[in-house]
Short mmCIF file of C-alpha atoms in Angstrom, two decimals:
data_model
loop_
_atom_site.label_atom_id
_atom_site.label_comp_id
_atom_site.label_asym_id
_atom_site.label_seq_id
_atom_site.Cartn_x
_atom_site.Cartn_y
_atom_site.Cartn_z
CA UNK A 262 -50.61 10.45 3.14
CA UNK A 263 -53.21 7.99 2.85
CA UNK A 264 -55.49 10.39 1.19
CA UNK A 265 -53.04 11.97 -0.95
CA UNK A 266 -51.99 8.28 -2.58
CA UNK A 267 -55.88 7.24 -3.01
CA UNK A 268 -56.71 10.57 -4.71
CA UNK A 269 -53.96 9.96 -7.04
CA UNK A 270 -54.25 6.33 -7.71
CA UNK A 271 -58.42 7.07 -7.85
CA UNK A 272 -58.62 3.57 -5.38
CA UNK A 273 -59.53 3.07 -1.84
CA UNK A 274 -56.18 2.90 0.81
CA UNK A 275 -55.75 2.04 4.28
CA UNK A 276 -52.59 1.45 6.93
CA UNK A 277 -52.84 -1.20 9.75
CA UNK A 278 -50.23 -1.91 12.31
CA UNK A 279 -48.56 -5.31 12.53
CA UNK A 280 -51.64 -6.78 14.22
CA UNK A 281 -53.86 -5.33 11.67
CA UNK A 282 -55.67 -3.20 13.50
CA UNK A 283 -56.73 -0.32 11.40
CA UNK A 284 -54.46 2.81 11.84
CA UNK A 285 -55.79 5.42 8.55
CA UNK A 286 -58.12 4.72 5.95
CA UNK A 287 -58.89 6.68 3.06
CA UNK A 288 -62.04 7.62 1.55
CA UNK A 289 -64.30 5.51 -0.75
CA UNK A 290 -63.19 5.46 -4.40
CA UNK A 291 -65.55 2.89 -5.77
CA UNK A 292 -64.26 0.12 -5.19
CA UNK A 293 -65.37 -2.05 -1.58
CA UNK A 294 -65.94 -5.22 -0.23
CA UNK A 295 -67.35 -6.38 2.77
CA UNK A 296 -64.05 -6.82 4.47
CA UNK A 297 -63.09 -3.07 4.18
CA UNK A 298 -66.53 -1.83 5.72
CA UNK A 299 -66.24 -4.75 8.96
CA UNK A 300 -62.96 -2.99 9.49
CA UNK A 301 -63.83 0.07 9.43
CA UNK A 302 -66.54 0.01 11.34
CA UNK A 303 -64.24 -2.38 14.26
CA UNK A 304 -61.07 -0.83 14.15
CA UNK A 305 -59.62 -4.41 13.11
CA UNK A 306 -59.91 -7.31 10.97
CA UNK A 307 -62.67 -10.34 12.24
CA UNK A 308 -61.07 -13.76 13.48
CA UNK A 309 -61.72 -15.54 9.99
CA UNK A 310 -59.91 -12.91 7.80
CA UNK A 311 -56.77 -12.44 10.76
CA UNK A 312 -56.52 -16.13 9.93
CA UNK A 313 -56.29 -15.61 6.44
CA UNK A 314 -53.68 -13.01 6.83
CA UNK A 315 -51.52 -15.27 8.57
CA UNK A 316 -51.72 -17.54 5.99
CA UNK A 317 -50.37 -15.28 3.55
CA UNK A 318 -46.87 -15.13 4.90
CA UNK A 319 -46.80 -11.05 4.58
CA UNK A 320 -44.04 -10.70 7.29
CA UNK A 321 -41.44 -12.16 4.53
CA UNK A 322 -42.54 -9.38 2.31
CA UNK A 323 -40.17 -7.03 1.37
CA UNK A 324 -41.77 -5.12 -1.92
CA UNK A 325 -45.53 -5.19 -3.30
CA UNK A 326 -47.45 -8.65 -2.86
CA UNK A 327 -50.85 -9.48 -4.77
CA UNK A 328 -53.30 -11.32 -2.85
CA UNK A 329 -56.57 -12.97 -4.68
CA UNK A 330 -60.09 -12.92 -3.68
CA UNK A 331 -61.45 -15.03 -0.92
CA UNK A 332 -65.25 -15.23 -2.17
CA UNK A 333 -66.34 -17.11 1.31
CA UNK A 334 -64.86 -14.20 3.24
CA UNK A 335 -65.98 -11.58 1.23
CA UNK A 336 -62.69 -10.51 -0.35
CA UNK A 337 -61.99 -8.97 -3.31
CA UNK A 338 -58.29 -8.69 -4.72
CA UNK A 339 -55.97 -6.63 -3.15
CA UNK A 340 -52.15 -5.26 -3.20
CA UNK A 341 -50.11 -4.74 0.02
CA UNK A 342 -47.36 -3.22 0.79
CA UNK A 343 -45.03 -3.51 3.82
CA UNK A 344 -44.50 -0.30 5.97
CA UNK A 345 -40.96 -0.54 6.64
CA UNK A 346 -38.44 2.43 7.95
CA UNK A 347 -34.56 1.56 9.07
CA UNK A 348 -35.41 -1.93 8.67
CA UNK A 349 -38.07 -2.26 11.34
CA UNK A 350 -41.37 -3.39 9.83
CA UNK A 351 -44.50 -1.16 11.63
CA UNK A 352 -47.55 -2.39 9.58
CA UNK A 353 -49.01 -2.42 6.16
CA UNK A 354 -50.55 -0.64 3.25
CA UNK A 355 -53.90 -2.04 1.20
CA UNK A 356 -54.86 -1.15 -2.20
CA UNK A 357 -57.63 -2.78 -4.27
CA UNK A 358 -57.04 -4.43 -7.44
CA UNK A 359 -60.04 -6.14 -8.21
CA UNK A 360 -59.06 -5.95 -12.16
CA UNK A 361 -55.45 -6.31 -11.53
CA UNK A 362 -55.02 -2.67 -13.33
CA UNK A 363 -52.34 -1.27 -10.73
CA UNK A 364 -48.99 -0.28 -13.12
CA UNK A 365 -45.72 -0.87 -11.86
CA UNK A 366 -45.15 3.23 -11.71
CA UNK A 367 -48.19 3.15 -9.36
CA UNK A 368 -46.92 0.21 -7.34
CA UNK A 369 -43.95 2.40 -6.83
CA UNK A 370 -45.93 5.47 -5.43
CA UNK A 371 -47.81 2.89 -2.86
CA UNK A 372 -44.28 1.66 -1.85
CA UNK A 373 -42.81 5.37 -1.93
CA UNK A 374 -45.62 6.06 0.42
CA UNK A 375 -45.44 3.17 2.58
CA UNK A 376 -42.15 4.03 3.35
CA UNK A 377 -43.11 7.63 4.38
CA UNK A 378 -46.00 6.01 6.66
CA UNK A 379 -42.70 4.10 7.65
CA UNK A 380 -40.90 7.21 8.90
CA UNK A 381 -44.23 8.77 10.64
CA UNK A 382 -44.85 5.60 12.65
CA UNK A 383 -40.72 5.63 13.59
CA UNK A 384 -40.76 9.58 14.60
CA UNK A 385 -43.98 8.18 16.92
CA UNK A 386 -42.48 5.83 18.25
CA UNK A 387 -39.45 7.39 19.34
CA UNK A 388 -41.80 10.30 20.61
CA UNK A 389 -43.83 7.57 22.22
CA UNK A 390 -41.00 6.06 24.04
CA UNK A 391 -39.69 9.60 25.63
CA UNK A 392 -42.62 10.46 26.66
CA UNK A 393 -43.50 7.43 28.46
CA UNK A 394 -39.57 7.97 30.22
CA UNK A 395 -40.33 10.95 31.03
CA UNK A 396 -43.71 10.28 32.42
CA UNK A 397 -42.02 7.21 34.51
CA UNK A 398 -39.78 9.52 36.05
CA UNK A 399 -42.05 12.14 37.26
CA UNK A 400 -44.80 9.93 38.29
CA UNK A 401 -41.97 8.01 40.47
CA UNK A 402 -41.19 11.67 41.99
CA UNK A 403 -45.52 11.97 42.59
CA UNK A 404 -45.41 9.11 44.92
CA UNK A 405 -41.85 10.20 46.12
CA UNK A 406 -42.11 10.82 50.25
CA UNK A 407 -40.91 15.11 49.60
CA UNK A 408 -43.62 17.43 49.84
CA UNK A 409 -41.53 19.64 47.31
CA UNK A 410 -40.56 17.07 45.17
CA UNK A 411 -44.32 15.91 44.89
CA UNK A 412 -45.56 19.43 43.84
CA UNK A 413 -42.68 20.21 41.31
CA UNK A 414 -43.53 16.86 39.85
CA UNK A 415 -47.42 17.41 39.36
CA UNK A 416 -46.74 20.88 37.81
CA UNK A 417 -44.20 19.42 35.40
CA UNK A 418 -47.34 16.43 34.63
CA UNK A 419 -49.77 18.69 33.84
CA UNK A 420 -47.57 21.81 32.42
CA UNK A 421 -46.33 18.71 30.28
CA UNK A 422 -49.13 17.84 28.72
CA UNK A 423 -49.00 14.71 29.82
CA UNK A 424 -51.86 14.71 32.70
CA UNK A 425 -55.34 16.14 32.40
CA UNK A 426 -56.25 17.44 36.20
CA UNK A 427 -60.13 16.38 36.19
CA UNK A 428 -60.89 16.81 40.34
CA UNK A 429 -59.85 14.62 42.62
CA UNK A 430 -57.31 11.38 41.25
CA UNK A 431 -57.40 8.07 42.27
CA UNK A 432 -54.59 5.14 42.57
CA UNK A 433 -55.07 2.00 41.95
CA UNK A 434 -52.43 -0.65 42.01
CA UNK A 435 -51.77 -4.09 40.76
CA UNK A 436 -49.21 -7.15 42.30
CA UNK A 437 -48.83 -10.60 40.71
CA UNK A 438 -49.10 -12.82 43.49
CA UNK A 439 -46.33 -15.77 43.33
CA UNK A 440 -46.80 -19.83 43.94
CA UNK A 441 -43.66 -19.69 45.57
CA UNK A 442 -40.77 -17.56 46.40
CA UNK A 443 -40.71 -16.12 42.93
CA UNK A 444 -39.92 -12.42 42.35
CA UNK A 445 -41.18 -9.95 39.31
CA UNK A 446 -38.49 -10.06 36.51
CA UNK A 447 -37.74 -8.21 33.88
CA UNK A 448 -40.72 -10.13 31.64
CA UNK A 449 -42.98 -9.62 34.56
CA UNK A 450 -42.74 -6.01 34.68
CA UNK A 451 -43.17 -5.83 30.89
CA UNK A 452 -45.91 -7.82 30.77
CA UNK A 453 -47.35 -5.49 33.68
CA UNK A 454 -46.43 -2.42 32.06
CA UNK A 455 -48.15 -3.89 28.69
CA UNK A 456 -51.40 -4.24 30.83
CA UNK A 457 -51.41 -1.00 32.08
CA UNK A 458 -51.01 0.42 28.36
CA UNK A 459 -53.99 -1.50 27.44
CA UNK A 460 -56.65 -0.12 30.58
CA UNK A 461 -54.97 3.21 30.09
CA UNK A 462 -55.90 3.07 26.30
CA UNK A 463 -59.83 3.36 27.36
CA UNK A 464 -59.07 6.71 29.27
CA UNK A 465 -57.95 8.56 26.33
CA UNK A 466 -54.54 11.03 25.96
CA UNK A 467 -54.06 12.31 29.14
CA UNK A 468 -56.39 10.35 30.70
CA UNK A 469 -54.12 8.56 33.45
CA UNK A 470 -50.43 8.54 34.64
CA UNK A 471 -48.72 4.99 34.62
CA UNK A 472 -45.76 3.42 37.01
CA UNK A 473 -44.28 -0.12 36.76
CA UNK A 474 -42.49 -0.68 40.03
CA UNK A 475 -40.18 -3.77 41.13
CA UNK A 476 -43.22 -6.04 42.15
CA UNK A 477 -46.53 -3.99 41.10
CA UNK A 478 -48.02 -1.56 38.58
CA UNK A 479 -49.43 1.76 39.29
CA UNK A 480 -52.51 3.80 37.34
CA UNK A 481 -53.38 7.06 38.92
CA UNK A 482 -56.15 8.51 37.04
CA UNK A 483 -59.11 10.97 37.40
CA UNK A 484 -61.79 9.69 40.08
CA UNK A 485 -64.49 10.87 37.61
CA UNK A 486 -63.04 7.86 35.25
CA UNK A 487 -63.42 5.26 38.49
CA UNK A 488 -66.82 6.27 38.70
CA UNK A 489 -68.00 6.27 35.53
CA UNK A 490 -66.05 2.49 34.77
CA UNK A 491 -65.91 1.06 38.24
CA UNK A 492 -64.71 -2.64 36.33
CA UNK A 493 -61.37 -0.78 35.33
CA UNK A 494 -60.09 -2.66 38.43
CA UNK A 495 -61.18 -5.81 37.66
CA UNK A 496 -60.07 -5.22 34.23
CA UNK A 497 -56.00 -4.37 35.01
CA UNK A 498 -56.57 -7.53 36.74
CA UNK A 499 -57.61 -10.10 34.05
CA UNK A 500 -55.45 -7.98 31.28
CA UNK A 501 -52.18 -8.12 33.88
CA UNK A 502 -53.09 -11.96 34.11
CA UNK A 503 -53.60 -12.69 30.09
CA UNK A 504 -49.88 -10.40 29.88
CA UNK A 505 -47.74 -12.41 32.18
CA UNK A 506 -49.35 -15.95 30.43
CA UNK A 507 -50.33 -18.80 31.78
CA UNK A 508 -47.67 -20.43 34.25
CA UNK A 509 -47.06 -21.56 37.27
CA UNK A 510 -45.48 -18.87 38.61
CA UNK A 511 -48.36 -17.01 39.35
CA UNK A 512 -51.25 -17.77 41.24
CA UNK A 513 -53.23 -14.51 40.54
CA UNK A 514 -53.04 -10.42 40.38
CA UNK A 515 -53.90 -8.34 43.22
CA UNK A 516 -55.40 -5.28 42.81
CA UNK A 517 -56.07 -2.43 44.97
CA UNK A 518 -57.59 0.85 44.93
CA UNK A 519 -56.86 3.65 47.16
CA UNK A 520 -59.07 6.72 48.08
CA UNK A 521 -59.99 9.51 46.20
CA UNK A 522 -56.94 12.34 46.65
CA UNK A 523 -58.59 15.69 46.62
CA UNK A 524 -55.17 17.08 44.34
CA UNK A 525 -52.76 15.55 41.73
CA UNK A 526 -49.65 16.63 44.50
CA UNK A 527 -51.97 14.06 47.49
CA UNK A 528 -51.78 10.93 44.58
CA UNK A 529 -49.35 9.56 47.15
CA UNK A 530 -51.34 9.25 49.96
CA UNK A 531 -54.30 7.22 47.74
CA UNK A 532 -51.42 4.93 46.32
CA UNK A 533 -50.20 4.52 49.93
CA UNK A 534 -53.70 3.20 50.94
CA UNK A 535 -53.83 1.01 47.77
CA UNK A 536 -50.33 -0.64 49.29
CA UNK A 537 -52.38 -1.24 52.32
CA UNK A 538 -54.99 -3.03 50.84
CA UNK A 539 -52.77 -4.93 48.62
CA UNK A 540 -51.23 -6.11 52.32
CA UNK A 541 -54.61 -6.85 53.95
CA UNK A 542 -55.68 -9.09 50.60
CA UNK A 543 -52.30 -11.20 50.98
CA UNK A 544 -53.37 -12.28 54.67
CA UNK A 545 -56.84 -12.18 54.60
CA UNK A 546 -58.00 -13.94 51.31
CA UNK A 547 -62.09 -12.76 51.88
CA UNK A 548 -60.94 -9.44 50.18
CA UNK A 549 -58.91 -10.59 47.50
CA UNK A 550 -58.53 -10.30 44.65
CA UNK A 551 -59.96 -6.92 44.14
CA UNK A 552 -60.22 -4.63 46.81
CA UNK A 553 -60.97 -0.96 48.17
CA UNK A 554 -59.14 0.36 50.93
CA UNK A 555 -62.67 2.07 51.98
CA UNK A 556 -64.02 -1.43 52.16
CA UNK A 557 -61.27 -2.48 55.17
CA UNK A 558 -62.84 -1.87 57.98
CA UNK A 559 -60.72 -1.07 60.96
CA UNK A 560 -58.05 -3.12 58.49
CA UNK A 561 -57.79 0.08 57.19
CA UNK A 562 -56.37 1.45 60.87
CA UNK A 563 -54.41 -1.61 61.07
CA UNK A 564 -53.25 -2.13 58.00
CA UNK A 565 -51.42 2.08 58.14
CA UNK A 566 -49.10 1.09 61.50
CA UNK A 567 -45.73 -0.37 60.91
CA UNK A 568 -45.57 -4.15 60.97
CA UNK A 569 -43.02 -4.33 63.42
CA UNK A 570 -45.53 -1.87 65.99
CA UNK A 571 -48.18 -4.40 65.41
CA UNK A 572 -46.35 -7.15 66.30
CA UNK A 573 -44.55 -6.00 69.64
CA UNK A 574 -47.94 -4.58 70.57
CA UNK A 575 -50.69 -5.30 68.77
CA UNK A 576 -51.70 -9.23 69.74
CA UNK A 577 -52.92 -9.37 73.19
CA UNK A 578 -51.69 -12.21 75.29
CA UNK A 579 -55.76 -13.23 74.96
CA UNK A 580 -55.58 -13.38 71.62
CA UNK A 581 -51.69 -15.82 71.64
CA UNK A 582 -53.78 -17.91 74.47
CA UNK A 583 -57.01 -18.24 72.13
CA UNK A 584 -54.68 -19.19 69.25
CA UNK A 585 -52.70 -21.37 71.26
CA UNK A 586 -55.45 -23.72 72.71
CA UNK A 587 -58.46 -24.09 69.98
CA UNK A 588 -58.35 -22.53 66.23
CA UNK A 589 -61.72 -23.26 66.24
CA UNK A 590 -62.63 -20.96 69.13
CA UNK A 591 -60.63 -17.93 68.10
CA UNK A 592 -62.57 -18.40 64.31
CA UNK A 593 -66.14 -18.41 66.38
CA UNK A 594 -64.75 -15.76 68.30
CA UNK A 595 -63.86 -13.46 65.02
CA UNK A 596 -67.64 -13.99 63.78
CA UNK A 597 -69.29 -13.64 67.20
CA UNK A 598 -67.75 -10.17 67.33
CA UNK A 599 -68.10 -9.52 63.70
CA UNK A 600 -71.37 -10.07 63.86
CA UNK A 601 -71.65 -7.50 67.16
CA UNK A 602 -72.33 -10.51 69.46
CA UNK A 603 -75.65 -11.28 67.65
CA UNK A 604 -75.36 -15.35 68.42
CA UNK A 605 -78.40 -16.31 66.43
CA UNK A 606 -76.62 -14.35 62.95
CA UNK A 607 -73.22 -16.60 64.39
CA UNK A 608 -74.64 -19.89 64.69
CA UNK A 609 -76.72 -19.38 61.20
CA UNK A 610 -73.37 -18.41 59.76
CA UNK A 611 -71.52 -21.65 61.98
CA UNK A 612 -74.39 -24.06 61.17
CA UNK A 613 -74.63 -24.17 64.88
CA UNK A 614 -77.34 -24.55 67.16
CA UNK A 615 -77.36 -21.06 69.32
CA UNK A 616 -76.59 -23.00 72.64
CA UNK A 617 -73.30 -24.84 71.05
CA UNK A 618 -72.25 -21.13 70.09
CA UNK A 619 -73.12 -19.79 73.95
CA UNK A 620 -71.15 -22.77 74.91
CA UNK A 621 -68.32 -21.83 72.90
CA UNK A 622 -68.35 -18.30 74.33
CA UNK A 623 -67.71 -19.24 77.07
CA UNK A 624 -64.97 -21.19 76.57
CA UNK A 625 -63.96 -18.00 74.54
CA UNK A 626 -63.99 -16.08 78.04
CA UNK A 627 -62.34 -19.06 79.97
CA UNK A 628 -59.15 -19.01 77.56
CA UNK A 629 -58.68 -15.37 77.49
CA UNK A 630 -60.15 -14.58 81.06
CA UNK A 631 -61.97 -11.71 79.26
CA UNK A 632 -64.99 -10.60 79.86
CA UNK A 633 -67.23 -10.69 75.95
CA UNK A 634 -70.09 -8.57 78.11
CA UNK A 635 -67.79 -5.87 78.50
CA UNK A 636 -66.86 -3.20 75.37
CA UNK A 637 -63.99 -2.77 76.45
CA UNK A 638 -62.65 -6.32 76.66
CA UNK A 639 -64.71 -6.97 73.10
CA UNK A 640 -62.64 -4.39 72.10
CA UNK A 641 -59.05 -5.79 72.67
CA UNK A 642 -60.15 -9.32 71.90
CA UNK A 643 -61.53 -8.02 68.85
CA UNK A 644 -58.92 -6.14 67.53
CA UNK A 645 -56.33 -8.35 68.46
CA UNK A 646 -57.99 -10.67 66.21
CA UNK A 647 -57.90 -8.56 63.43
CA UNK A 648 -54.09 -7.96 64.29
CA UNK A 649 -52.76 -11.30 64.23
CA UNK A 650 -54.86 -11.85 60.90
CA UNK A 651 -52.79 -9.47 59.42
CA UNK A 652 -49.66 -10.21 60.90
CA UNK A 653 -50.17 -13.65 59.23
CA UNK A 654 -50.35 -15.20 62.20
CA UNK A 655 -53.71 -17.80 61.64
#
């Protein structure tokens, strides 16, 4: 369309969307200015001339509206026209008219064609909008616990055309994390589901599969992608926090990414490790706010048994004694064994001399009436630790 009109008018056009960002752009028909070529080459208009856009009121536009030059900003004159369709407003069409020669029968082909450009970006949007239902739907039935229900559903992805299988696929998940007792509304989850559109964006059509979910977003995308951008993370993170604004609802975003799944029907059991994480980051702040499952540890172990297993069984009576009679033993204790019982590597970590930390040892051993010489006591004093740590228990 854009074409079409500039071979007929014999003048340079182009379409933006609402936040003019450039969306078609015709070819070169003599007339230029340096604005035109900074946008083309960006995709969108610089901070000065979005400025000077807002200025011109164009959202009360309903027909043809001449703008003048702007000599500082390198503007010459131009004619836009609002792309409207059913009364919905989707963006704009630019014309020069450095001469002010446009006729009035040639501002009515720019608005006849704005209005088609109207219609396209409608039909897309609608299009846009059923396909991201439908891919809500069957990436809910991915992470679904039914074997057959999981298969059907990665068929119907890919069959689709609405998933890419590239190798192995990779989840990684995202959870605003409240100040108080505050839950994810319905401007939460659009502001997470915004995010998510944005760091899907960079992997191209079929590059990832998207899920907002009560309290957290979902991405599942090619491993290959993780690899090749290991900040996409870090970047749902800091584009979920800029969506849901600055308040004081939320403290921060979580995010979590499980390990690779070998096939598209396995996405489950990487998003189920991602949950995990998520859970160890929440009690154990040293691996917030990003975080691998395969960086856990024996978290990871932990982190997979049901919360009310780990709590009937999982802290040792040691471990409820240690906590009971000295928080600062059971924290020496957690580095003494983290650190395999190396005291120097404790008390440099401590600021310690070595003797206080033998001292402390042994007061470790007196509370618990373990034995730290012994694996096998290490080993339940160790992982009882880690236990109440994640049963929020310190």
């Amino acid at each position: 369309m854009v074409d079409a009109l500039a071979r007929r008018l014999g003048r340079a056009v182009a379409v933006d969307d609402l936040d003019f960002r450039l969306l078609a752009y015709s070819a070169h028909h003599g007339e230029g200015d340096e604005m035109r070529a900074r946008v083309i080459l960006s995709r969108e208009a610089p901070p000065e001339a979005l400025a000077w856009l807002r200025r011109q009121r164009l959202g009360r536009a309903t027909g043809p509206v001449r703008l003048p030059a702007d000599n500082a900003l390198g503007i010459l004159p131009r004619v836009v026209v609002p792309v409207v369709y059913q009364d919905v407003r989707f963006g704009y069409l630019w014309l020069f008219d450095t001469d002010g020669s446009l006729t009035d029968q040639q501002l009515e082909l720019a608005s006849e064609a704005a209005a088609d450009a109207g219609a396209v970006c409608f039909r897309e949007r609608v299009l846009s909008d059923l396909r991201t239902a439908q891919e809500g739907e069957l990436v809910r039935d991915l992470l679904s616990d039914d074997g057959q229900t999981r298969s059907m559903a990665s068929a119907r992805l890919v069959e689709g055309g609405l998933f890419a299988p590239r190798g192995d696929v990779t989840a990684v998940v995202a959870r605003p994390v409240p100040t108080g007792p505050n839950a994810v509304d319905e401007d939460g989850r659009m502001a997470l589901r915004a995010a998510l559109n944005t760091v899907s964006a960079r992997l191209g059509d079929r590059g990832s599969l998207r899920l907002v979910r009560p309290d957290h977003a979902v991405l599942v995308l090619p491993s290959a992608a993780l690899r090749r951008s290991p900040a996409l993370p870090e970047l749902l993170r800091a584009t979920s926090l800029d969506r849901l604004g600055r308040s004081t609802t939320w403290r921060d975003v979580h995010v979590a990414t499980g390990s690779p799944a070998r096939r598209l029907d396995d996405a489950v059991m990487s998003y189920a490790q991602a949950l995990d994480a998520l859970r160890v980051a929440e009690v154990v702040p040293t691996f917030a706010p990003v975080v691998e499952h395969a960086s856990l540890g024996v978290y990871a172990l932990l982190a997979g048994q049901p919360v009310d297993q780990l709590g009937a069984h999982g802290v040792h009576p040691a471990v409820r004694r240690l906590l009971e009679t000295d928080l600062q033993l059971f924290t020496t204790a957690e580095l003494y064994l983290d650190k395999a019982g190396d005291a120097r590597a404790t008390a440099a970590e401590l600021g310690l001399h070595r003797a206080s930390v033998y001292h402390r040892v042994r007061r470790i051993e007196d509370v618990t009436e373990l034995d730290l010489s012994d694996g096998q006591d290490r080993l339940i004093l160790h992982l009882g630790i880690k236990v109440s740590r994640l049963l929020g228990l310190v």
